[in-house]
Amino acid sequence: MKSVEERAKRIKELLEDKKAEDVQIFDLKDKGYFVDFVVIGTSLGDKHTTALLDFLKEKLKPEGEEFLKVQTSDDWVVIDLGDMIVHIMTEAYRKRYNIEEFLEEIRKGEY
């Protein structure tokens, strides 16, 4: 079984292969957050967001990845993989919520 870090890198690769933009990985192990890693990527629009989710399911489920919970809206998909969360958002939604700043504070131990 791959480590959570290897799995996060695999997800980043897959998202970038399908034109997700500004894909970032946040390593939050031992930071008191409820998951070890968070992956965030920007989609090109609502249809692209859904297509990225479907692509991840198609590629990762055969590799043993278990999608515990998936929440979707027009602008955002959140995938709970147990020890990792994946956010796929439109650019406007990503700018609006600026999750990176929050996650960076956690990573640095400032939250």
PDB file of C-alpha atoms in Angstrom:
ATOM      1  CA  MET A   1       0.000   0.000   0.000  1.00  0.00           C
ATOM      2  CA  LYS A   2       1.270   3.459  -0.896  1.00  0.00           C
ATOM      3  CA  SER A   3       1.937   6.012   1.825  1.00  0.00           C
ATOM      4  CA  VAL A   4      -0.484   8.908   2.181  1.00  0.00           C
ATOM      5  CA  GLU A   5       2.214  11.193   0.767  1.00  0.00           C
ATOM      6  CA  GLU A   6       2.626   8.997  -2.344  1.00  0.00           C
ATOM      7  CA  ARG A   7      -1.152   8.902  -2.764  1.00  0.00           C
ATOM      8  CA  ALA A   8      -1.364  12.712  -2.506  1.00  0.00           C
ATOM      9  CA  LYS A   9       1.330  13.071  -5.178  1.00  0.00           C
ATOM     10  CA  ARG A  10      -0.572  10.605  -7.403  1.00  0.00           C
ATOM     11  CA  ILE A  11      -3.757  12.666  -7.043  1.00  0.00           C
ATOM     12  CA  LYS A  12      -1.860  15.851  -7.892  1.00  0.00           C
ATOM     13  CA  GLU A  13      -0.459  14.157 -11.017  1.00  0.00           C
ATOM     14  CA  LEU A  14      -3.890  12.976 -12.123  1.00  0.00           C
ATOM     15  CA  LEU A  15      -5.473  16.385 -11.595  1.00  0.00           C
ATOM     16  CA  GLU A  16      -2.695  18.130 -13.509  1.00  0.00           C
ATOM     17  CA  ASP A  17      -2.964  15.590 -16.336  1.00  0.00           C
ATOM     18  CA  LYS A  18      -6.586  16.654 -16.769  1.00  0.00           C
ATOM     19  CA  LYS A  19      -5.799  20.387 -16.739  1.00  0.00           C
ATOM     20  CA  ALA A  20      -6.559  21.260 -13.114  1.00  0.00           C
ATOM     21  CA  GLU A  21      -4.598  24.385 -12.230  1.00  0.00           C
ATOM     22  CA  ASP A  22      -2.501  25.397  -9.215  1.00  0.00           C
ATOM     23  CA  VAL A  23      -2.675  21.975  -7.568  1.00  0.00           C
ATOM     24  CA  GLN A  24      -1.176  22.114  -4.091  1.00  0.00           C
ATOM     25  CA  ILE A  25      -0.483  19.511  -1.427  1.00  0.00           C
ATOM     26  CA  PHE A  26      -0.535  20.403   2.269  1.00  0.00           C
ATOM     27  CA  ASP A  27       1.261  18.020   4.624  1.00  0.00           C
ATOM     28  CA  LEU A  28      -0.537  18.344   7.964  1.00  0.00           C
ATOM     29  CA  LYS A  29       0.748  15.200   9.676  1.00  0.00           C
ATOM     30  CA  ASP A  30       1.256  15.717  13.401  1.00  0.00           C
ATOM     31  CA  LYS A  31      -0.416  19.150  13.252  1.00  0.00           C
ATOM     32  CA  GLY A  32      -3.620  18.182  15.061  1.00  0.00           C
ATOM     33  CA  TYR A  33      -5.741  18.479  11.917  1.00  0.00           C
ATOM     34  CA  PHE A  34      -8.315  15.779  11.220  1.00  0.00           C
ATOM     35  CA  VAL A  35      -6.445  14.504   8.128  1.00  0.00           C
ATOM     36  CA  ASP A  36      -2.760  14.076   7.293  1.00  0.00           C
ATOM     37  CA  PHE A  37      -2.868  15.648   3.825  1.00  0.00           C
ATOM     38  CA  VAL A  38      -5.044  18.064   1.871  1.00  0.00           C
ATOM     39  CA  VAL A  39      -4.888  18.403  -1.914  1.00  0.00           C
ATOM     40  CA  ILE A  40      -6.416  21.472  -3.548  1.00  0.00           C
ATOM     41  CA  GLY A  41      -6.870  22.064  -7.263  1.00  0.00           C
ATOM     42  CA  THR A  42      -8.630  24.641  -9.413  1.00  0.00           C
ATOM     43  CA  SER A  43     -10.999  23.510 -12.133  1.00  0.00           C
ATOM     44  CA  LEU A  44     -11.782  25.396 -15.322  1.00  0.00           C
ATOM     45  CA  GLY A  45     -15.523  25.487 -14.530  1.00  0.00           C
ATOM     46  CA  ASP A  46     -18.389  23.510 -13.039  1.00  0.00           C
ATOM     47  CA  LYS A  47     -18.443  20.781 -15.704  1.00  0.00           C
ATOM     48  CA  HIS A  48     -14.666  20.405 -15.366  1.00  0.00           C
ATOM     49  CA  THR A  49     -15.034  20.046 -11.581  1.00  0.00           C
ATOM     50  CA  THR A  50     -17.406  17.102 -12.051  1.00  0.00           C
ATOM     51  CA  ALA A  51     -15.227  15.598 -14.783  1.00  0.00           C
ATOM     52  CA  LEU A  52     -12.176  15.737 -12.491  1.00  0.00           C
ATOM     53  CA  LEU A  53     -14.101  13.921  -9.762  1.00  0.00           C
ATOM     54  CA  ASP A  54     -15.200  11.211 -12.194  1.00  0.00           C
ATOM     55  CA  PHE A  55     -11.647  10.869 -13.512  1.00  0.00           C
ATOM     56  CA  LEU A  56     -10.224  10.472 -10.001  1.00  0.00           C
ATOM     57  CA  LYS A  57     -12.795   7.797  -9.182  1.00  0.00           C
ATOM     58  CA  GLU A  58     -12.052   5.959 -12.434  1.00  0.00           C
ATOM     59  CA  LYS A  59      -8.286   5.970 -11.845  1.00  0.00           C
ATOM     60  CA  LEU A  60      -8.036   5.628  -8.068  1.00  0.00           C
ATOM     61  CA  LYS A  61     -10.699   3.079  -7.143  1.00  0.00           C
ATOM     62  CA  PRO A  62      -8.884   0.268  -9.035  1.00  0.00           C
ATOM     63  CA  GLU A  63      -5.734   1.284  -7.121  1.00  0.00           C
ATOM     64  CA  GLY A  64      -7.557   0.610  -3.841  1.00  0.00           C
ATOM     65  CA  GLU A  65      -8.462   4.181  -2.937  1.00  0.00           C
ATOM     66  CA  GLU A  66     -11.671   4.321  -0.924  1.00  0.00           C
ATOM     67  CA  PHE A  67     -13.921   7.343  -1.415  1.00  0.00           C
ATOM     68  CA  LEU A  68     -15.555   7.566   2.024  1.00  0.00           C
ATOM     69  CA  LYS A  69     -17.664  10.630   1.309  1.00  0.00           C
ATOM     70  CA  VAL A  70     -18.025  13.011  -1.602  1.00  0.00           C
ATOM     71  CA  GLN A  71     -19.827  16.348  -1.428  1.00  0.00           C
ATOM     72  CA  THR A  72     -20.496  18.305  -4.575  1.00  0.00           C
ATOM     73  CA  SER A  73     -21.876  21.682  -5.586  1.00  0.00           C
ATOM     74  CA  ASP A  74     -21.598  23.631  -8.818  1.00  0.00           C
ATOM     75  CA  ASP A  75     -18.355  25.252  -7.672  1.00  0.00           C
ATOM     76  CA  TRP A  76     -16.718  22.750  -5.344  1.00  0.00           C
ATOM     77  CA  VAL A  77     -16.098  19.043  -4.821  1.00  0.00           C
ATOM     78  CA  VAL A  78     -14.802  17.700  -1.516  1.00  0.00           C
ATOM     79  CA  ILE A  79     -13.533  14.112  -1.426  1.00  0.00           C
ATOM     80  CA  ASP A  80     -12.916  12.413   1.914  1.00  0.00           C
ATOM     81  CA  LEU A  81     -10.349   9.632   1.580  1.00  0.00           C
ATOM     82  CA  GLY A  82     -10.011   9.070   5.331  1.00  0.00           C
ATOM     83  CA  ASP A  83      -6.498  10.357   5.932  1.00  0.00           C
ATOM     84  CA  MET A  84      -6.692  12.887   3.116  1.00  0.00           C
ATOM     85  CA  ILE A  85      -9.155  15.468   1.796  1.00  0.00           C
ATOM     86  CA  VAL A  86      -9.236  16.585  -1.849  1.00  0.00           C
ATOM     87  CA  HIS A  87     -10.821  19.934  -2.764  1.00  0.00           C
ATOM     88  CA  ILE A  88     -11.526  20.731  -6.410  1.00  0.00           C
ATOM     89  CA  MET A  89     -12.873  24.265  -6.885  1.00  0.00           C
ATOM     90  CA  THR A  90     -13.571  26.792  -9.556  1.00  0.00           C
ATOM     91  CA  GLU A  91     -11.184  29.740  -9.520  1.00  0.00           C
ATOM     92  CA  ALA A  92     -13.784  32.157  -8.131  1.00  0.00           C
ATOM     93  CA  TYR A  93     -14.676  29.796  -5.290  1.00  0.00           C
ATOM     94  CA  ARG A  94     -11.046  29.136  -4.450  1.00  0.00           C
ATOM     95  CA  LYS A  95     -10.292  32.866  -4.263  1.00  0.00           C
ATOM     96  CA  ARG A  96     -13.406  33.472  -2.194  1.00  0.00           C
ATOM     97  CA  TYR A  97     -12.600  30.914   0.498  1.00  0.00           C
ATOM     98  CA  ASN A  98      -8.783  31.016   0.389  1.00  0.00           C
ATOM     99  CA  ILE A  99      -8.406  27.677   2.174  1.00  0.00           C
ATOM    100  CA  GLU A 100      -4.662  27.705   1.485  1.00  0.00           C
ATOM    101  CA  GLU A 101      -4.124  30.483   4.018  1.00  0.00           C
ATOM    102  CA  PHE A 102      -5.935  28.519   6.733  1.00  0.00           C
ATOM    103  CA  LEU A 103      -4.073  25.295   5.902  1.00  0.00           C
ATOM    104  CA  GLU A 104      -0.730  27.115   5.826  1.00  0.00           C
ATOM    105  CA  GLU A 105      -1.397  28.463   9.327  1.00  0.00           C
ATOM    106  CA  ILE A 106      -2.099  24.924  10.537  1.00  0.00           C
ATOM    107  CA  ARG A 107       1.011  23.612   8.804  1.00  0.00           C
ATOM    108  CA  LYS A 108       3.145  26.264  10.506  1.00  0.00           C
ATOM    109  CA  GLY A 109       1.480  25.613  13.865  1.00  0.00           C
ATOM    110  CA  GLU A 110      -0.019  29.106  13.998  1.00  0.00           C
ATOM    111  CA  TYR A 111      -3.659  28.062  14.240  1.00  0.00           C
TER     112      TYR A 111
END
